[in-house]
GROMACS .gro file of C-alpha atoms in nm:
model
  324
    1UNK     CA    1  18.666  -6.123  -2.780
    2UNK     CA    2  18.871  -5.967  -2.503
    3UNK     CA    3  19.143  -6.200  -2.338
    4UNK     CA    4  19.156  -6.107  -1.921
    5UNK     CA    5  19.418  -6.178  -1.723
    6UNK     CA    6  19.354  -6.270  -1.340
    7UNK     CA    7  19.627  -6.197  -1.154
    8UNK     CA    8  19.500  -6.437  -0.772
    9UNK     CA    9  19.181  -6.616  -0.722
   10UNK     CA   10  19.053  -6.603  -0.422
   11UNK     CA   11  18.723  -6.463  -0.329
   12UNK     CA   12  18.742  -6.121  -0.491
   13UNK     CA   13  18.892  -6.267  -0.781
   14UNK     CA   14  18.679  -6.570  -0.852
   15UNK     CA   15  18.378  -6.275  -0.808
   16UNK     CA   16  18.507  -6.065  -1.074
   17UNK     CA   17  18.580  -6.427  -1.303
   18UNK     CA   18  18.204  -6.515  -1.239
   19UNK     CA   19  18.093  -6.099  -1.327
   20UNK     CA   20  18.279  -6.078  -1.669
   21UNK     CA   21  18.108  -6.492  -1.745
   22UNK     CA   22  17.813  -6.334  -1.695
   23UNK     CA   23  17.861  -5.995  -1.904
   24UNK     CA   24  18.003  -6.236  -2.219
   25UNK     CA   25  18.387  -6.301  -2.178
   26UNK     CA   26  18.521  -6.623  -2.140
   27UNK     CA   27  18.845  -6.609  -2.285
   28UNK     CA   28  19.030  -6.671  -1.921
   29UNK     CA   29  19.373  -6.726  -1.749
   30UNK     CA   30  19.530  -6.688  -1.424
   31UNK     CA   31  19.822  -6.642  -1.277
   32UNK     CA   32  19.870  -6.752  -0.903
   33UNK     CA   33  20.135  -6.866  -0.697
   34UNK     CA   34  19.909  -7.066  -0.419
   35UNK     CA   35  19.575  -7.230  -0.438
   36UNK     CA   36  19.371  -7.151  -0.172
   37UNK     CA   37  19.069  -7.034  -0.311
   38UNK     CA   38  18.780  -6.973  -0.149
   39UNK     CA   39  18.436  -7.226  -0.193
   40UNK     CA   40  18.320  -7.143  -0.510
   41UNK     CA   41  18.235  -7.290  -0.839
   42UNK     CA   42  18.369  -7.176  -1.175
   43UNK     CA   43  18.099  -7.178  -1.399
   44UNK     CA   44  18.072  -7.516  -1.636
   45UNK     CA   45  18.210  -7.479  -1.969
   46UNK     CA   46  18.443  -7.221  -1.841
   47UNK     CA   47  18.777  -7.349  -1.919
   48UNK     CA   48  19.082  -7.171  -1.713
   49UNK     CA   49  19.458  -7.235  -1.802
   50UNK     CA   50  19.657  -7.134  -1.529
   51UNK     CA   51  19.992  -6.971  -1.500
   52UNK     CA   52  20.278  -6.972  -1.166
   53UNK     CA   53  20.473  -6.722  -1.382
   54UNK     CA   54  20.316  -6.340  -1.437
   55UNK     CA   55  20.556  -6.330  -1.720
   56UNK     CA   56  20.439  -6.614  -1.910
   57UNK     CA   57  20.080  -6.538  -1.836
   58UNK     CA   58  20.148  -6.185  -2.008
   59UNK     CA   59  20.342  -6.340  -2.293
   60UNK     CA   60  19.973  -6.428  -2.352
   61UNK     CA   61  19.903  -6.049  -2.457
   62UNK     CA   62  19.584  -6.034  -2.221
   63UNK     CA   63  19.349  -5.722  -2.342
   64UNK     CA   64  19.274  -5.664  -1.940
   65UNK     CA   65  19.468  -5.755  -1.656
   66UNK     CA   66  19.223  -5.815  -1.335
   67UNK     CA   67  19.436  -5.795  -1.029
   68UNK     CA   68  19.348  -5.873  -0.686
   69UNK     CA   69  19.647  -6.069  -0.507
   70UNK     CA   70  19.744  -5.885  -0.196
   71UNK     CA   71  19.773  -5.506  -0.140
   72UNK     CA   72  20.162  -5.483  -0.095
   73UNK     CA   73  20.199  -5.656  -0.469
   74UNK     CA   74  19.919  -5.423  -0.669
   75UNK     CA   75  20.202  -5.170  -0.773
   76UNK     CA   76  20.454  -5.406  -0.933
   77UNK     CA   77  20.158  -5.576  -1.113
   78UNK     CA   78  19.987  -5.302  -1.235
   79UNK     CA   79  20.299  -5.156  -1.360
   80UNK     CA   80  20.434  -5.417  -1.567
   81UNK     CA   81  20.061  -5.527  -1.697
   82UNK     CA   82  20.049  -5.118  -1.800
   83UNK     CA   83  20.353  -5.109  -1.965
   84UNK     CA   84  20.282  -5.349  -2.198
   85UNK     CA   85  19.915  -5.142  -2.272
   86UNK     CA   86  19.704  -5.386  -2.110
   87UNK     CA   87  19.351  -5.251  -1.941
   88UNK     CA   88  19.390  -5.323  -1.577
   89UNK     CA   89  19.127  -5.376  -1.312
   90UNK     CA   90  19.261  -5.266  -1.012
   91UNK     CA   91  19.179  -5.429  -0.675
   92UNK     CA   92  19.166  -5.133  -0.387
   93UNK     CA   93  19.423  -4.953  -0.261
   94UNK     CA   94  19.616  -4.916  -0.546
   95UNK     CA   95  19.913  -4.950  -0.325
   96UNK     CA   96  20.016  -5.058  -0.015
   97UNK     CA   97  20.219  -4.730   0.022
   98UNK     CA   98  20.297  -4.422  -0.159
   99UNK     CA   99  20.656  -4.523  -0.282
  100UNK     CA  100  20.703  -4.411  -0.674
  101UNK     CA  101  20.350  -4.349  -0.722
  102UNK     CA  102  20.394  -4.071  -0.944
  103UNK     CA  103  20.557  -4.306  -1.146
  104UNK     CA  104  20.207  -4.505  -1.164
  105UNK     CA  105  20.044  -4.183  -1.262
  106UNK     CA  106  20.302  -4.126  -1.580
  107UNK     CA  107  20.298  -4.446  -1.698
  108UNK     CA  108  19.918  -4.447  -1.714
  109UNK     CA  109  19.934  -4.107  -1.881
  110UNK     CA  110  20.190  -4.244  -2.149
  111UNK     CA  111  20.038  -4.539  -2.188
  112UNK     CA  112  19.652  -4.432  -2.222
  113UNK     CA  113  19.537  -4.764  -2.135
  114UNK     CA  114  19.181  -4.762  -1.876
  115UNK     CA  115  19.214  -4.823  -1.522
  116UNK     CA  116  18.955  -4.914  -1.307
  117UNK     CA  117  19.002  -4.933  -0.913
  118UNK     CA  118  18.802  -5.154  -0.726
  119UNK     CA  119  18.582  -4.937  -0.535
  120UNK     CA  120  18.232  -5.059  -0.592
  121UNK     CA  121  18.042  -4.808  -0.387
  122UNK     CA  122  18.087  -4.538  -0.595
  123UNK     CA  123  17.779  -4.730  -0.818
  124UNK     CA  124  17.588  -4.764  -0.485
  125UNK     CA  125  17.191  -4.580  -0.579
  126UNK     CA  126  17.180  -4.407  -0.271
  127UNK     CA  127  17.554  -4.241  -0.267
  128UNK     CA  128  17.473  -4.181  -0.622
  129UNK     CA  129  17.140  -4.009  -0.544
  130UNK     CA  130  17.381  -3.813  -0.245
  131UNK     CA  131  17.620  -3.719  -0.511
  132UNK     CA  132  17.321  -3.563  -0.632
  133UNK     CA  133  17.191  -3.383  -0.388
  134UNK     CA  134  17.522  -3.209  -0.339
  135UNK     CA  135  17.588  -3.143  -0.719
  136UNK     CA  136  17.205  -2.973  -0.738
  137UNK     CA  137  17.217  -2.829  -0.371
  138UNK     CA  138  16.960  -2.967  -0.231
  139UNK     CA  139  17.108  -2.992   0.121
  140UNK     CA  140  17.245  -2.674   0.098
  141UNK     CA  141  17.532  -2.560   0.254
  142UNK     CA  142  17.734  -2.852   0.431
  143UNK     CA  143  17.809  -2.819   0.802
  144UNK     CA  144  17.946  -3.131   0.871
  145UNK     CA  145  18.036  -3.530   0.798
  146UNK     CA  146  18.000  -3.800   0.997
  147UNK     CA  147  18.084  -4.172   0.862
  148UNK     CA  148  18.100  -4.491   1.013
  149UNK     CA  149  18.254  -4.845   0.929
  150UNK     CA  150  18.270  -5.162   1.145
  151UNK     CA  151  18.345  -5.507   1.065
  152UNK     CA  152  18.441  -5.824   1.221
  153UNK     CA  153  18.743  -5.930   1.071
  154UNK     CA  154  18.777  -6.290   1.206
  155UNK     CA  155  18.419  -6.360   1.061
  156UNK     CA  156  18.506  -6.262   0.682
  157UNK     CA  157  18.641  -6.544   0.556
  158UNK     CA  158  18.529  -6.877   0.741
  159UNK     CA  159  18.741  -7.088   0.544
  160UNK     CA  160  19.094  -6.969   0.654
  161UNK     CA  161  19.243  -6.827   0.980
  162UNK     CA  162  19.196  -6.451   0.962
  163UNK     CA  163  19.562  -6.396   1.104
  164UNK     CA  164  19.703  -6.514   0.823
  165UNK     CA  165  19.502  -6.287   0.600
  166UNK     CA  166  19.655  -5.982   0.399
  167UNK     CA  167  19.374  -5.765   0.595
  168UNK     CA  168  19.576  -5.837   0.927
  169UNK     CA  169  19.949  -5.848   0.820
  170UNK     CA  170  20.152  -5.575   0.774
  171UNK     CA  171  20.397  -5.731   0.513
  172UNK     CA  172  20.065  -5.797   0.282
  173UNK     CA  173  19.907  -5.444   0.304
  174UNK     CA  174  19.674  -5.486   0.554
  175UNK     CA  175  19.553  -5.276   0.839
  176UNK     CA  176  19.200  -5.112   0.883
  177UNK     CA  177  19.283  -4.817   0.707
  178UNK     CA  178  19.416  -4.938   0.345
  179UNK     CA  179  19.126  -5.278   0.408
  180UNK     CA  180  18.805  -5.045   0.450
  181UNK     CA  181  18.964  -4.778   0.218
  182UNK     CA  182  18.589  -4.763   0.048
  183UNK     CA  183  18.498  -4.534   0.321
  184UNK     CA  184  18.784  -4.296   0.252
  185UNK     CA  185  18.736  -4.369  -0.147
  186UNK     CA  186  18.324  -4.250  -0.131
  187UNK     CA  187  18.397  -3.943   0.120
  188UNK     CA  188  18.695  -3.801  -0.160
  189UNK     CA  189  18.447  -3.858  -0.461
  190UNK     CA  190  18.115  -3.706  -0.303
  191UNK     CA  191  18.374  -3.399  -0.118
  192UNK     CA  192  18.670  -3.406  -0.242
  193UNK     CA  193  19.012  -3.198  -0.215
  194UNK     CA  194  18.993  -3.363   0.144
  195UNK     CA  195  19.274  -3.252   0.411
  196UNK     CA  196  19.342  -3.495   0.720
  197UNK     CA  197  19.359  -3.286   1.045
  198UNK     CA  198  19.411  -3.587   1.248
  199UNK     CA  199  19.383  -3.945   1.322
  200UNK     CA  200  19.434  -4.166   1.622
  201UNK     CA  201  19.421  -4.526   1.684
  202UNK     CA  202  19.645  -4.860   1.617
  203UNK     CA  203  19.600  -5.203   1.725
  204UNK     CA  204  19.310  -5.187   2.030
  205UNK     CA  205  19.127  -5.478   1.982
  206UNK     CA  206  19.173  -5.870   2.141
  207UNK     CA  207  19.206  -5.976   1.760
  208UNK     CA  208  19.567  -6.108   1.700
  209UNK     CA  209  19.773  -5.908   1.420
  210UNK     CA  210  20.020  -5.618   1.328
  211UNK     CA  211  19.832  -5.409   1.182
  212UNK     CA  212  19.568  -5.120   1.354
  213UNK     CA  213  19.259  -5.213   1.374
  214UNK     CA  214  19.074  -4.931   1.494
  215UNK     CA  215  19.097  -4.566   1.348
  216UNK     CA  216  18.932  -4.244   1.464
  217UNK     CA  217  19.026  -3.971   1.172
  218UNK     CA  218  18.928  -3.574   1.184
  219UNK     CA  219  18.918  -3.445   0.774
  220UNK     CA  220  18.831  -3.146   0.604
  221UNK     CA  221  18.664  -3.093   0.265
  222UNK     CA  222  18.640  -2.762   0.061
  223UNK     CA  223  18.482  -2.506   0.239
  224UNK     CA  224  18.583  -2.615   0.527
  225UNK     CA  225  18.366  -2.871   0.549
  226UNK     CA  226  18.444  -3.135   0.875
  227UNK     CA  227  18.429  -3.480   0.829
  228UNK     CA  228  18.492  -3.740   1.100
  229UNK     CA  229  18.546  -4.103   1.044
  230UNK     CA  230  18.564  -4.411   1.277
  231UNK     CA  231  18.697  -4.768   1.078
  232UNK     CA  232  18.729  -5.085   1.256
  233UNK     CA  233  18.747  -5.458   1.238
  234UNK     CA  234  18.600  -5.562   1.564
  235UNK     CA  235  18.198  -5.469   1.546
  236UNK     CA  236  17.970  -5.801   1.516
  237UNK     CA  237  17.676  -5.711   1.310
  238UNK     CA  238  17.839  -5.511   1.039
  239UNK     CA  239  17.811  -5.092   1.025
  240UNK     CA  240  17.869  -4.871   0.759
  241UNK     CA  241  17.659  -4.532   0.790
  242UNK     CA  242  17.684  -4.202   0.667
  243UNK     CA  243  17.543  -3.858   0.801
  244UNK     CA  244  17.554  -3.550   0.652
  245UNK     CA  245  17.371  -3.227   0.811
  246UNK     CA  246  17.343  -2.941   0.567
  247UNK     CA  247  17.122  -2.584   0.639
  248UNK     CA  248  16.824  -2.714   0.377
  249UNK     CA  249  16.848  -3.078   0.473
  250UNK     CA  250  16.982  -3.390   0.680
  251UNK     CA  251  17.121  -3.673   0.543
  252UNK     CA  252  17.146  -4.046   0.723
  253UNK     CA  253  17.217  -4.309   0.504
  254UNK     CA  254  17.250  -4.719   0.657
  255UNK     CA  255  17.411  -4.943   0.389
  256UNK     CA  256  17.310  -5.241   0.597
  257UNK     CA  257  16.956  -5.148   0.684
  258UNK     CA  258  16.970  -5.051   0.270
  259UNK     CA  259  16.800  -4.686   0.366
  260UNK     CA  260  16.855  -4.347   0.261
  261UNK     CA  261  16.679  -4.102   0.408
  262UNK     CA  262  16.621  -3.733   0.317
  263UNK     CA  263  16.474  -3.471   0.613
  264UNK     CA  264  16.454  -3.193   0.481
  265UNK     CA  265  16.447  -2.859   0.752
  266UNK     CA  266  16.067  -2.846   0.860
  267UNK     CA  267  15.957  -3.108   0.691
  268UNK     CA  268  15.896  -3.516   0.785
  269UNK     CA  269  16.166  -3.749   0.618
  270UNK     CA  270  16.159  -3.913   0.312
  271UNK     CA  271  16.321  -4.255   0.278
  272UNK     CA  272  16.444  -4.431   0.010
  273UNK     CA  273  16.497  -4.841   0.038
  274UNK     CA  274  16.644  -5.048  -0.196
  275UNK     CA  275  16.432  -5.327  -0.295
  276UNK     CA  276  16.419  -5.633  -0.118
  277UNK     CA  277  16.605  -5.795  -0.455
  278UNK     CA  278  16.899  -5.563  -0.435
  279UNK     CA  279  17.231  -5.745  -0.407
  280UNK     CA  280  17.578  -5.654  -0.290
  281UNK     CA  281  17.709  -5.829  -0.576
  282UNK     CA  282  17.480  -5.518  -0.851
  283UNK     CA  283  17.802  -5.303  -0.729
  284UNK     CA  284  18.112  -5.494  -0.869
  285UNK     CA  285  17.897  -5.609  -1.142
  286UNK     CA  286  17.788  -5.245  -1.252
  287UNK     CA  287  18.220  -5.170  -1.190
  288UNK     CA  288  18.251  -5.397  -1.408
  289UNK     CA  289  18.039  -5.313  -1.672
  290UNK     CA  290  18.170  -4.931  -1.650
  291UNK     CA  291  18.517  -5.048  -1.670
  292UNK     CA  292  18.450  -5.286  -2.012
  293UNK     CA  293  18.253  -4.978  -2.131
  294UNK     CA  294  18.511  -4.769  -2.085
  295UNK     CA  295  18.743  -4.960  -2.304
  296UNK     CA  296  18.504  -5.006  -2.576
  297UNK     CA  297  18.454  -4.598  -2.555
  298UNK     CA  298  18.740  -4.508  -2.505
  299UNK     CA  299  18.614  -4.269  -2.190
  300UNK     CA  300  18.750  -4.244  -1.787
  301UNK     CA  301  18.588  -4.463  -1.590
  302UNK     CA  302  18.353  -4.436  -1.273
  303UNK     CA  303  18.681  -4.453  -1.056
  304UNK     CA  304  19.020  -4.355  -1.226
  305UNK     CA  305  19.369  -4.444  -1.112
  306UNK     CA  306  19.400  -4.048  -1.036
  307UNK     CA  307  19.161  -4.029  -0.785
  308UNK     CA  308  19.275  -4.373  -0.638
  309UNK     CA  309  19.624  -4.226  -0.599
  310UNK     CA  310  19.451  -3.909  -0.464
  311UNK     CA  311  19.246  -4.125  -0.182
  312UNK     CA  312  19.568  -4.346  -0.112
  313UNK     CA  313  19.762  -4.052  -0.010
  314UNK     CA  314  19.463  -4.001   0.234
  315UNK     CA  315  19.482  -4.301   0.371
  316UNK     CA  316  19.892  -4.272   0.372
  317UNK     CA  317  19.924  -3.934   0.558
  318UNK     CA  318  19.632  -4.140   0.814
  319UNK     CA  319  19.863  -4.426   0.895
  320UNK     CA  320  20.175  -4.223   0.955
  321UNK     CA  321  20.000  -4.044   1.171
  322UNK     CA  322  19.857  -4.280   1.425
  323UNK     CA  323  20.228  -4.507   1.375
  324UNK     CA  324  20.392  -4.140   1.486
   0.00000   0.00000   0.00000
């Protein structure tokens, strides 16, 4: 039985605790500096011995190390749970900057241990049925990109003040960008070898923090492919949309309204809708499950640290330009 390793507890964390429970592992223990977690219940007859020292809890030779503390700490973590050939489950971005990265990358390579970063739409059915598409091509040639993500950062977490969040501090990793890095993550692994062309944006919004909050950013894919993308935290109900119009087919997909549809040139659109049981939750769980299978075999997983270095130097050469 596997030993994991959570390094923070709060709401991501205590998901991923209840997601392993639930695939078989109960051999837990945490490591945390402040105990703030969110309401939640760790399941009964789960027993937890917690840790305020990372090196103690490692003394503890976990098999996987989950982290999920705040952005700005994921590299120092990660590093020292790698060197030591733990599995690590890797809470997106990988970093809050690019600083030594490479470093990251060789220690991984020397290491061979499996990485897993936390981007859960990758196992989303209808960007998987995209991925698809664009693999068999069905939509043909692509003419152009056009995602959407909005969110309403005060309402995410009722339980604390969002200002004091790591979303909306810059010391903690925050920002829109490096926050709703999903959006960047799905666009590199359905396009990628993507270029950013420009970006503009910063702090617009009433909310109160010092980080930007809204982003407009101009990309472009292989073949010259253009891709536009808006991110904010202010939009009350939640968007995330994508839409991509090809010479065989058009593409809308609404992760909220849980829609694809497919329309193809001449023709009347097909949709596809997740069932009415479908829950957010399937995605990390089916991570999960990737990540613990790619341990057992021994194979990459669904979302290497390569390409989460790749997309973080996206999201990098984004904020330096809109802080230029």
């Amino acid at each position: 039985m596997m030993k994991v390793l959570f390094v923070g507890l709060g709401s991501i964390g205590l998901r991923h605790l209840k997601n392993l429970y639930s695939l078989g592992l109960n051999d837990f223990i945490v490591f945390r500096y402040r105990k703030n977690s969110p309401p939640g219940k760790i399941p009964d007859g789960l027993k937890l011995t917690e840790f305020t020292s990372y090196q103690d809890a490692l003394n503890q030779k976990p098999d996987i190390v989950v982290i999920s503390n705040p952005s700005v700490y994921h590299f120092d973590y990660a590093m020292q749970a790698m060197s030591l050939g733990c599995n690590v489950y890797l809470e997106k971005p990988v970093s809050h900057n690019i600083d030594n990265i490479d470093k990251m990358l060789a220690l991984h390579k020397e290491k061979q241990v499996n990485v897993q970063v936390g981007c859960q739409l990758r196992m989303h059915p209808h960007l998987i049925k995209i991925k698809e598409w664009l693999i068999s091509g069905d939509i043909g040639e692509i003419y152009s990109v056009s995602a959407d993500v909005g969110e309403y950062l005060p309402g995410w977490h009722p339980w604390e003040d969002y200002r004091n969040s790591y979303a909306a501090r810059d010391n903690q990793g925050g920002g829109v960008v490096l926050t709703l890095i999903h959006e960047i993550d799905y666009l590199y692994w359905l396009f990628q070898d993507i270029e950013v062309l420009a970006a503009t944006g910063g702090n617009l919004t009433e909310s109160e923090m010092d980080v930007e909050d809204t982003v407009l950013i101009l990309m472009r894919a292989e073949n010259k492919i253009p891709i536009q993308l808006r991110m904010d935290y202010w939009r009350s109900p939640p968007v995330r949309t994508l839409n991509i119009v090809g010479n065989n087919a058009e593409i809308n997909w609404d992760y909220h309204a849980m829609t694809l549809e497919y329309c193809k040139r001449g023709d009347s659109p097909v949709i596809y809708k997740l069932e009415q049981t479908w829950n957010r939750n399937d995605l990390f769980l089916g991570l999960m499950e990737n990540f613990l299978l790619s341990i057992k075999n021994k194979t990459k997983t669904i979302s290497p640290l390569d390409d989460g270095v790749s997309v973080l130097k996206i999201a990098h050469s984004v904020k330096k330009m809109i802080t230029n």
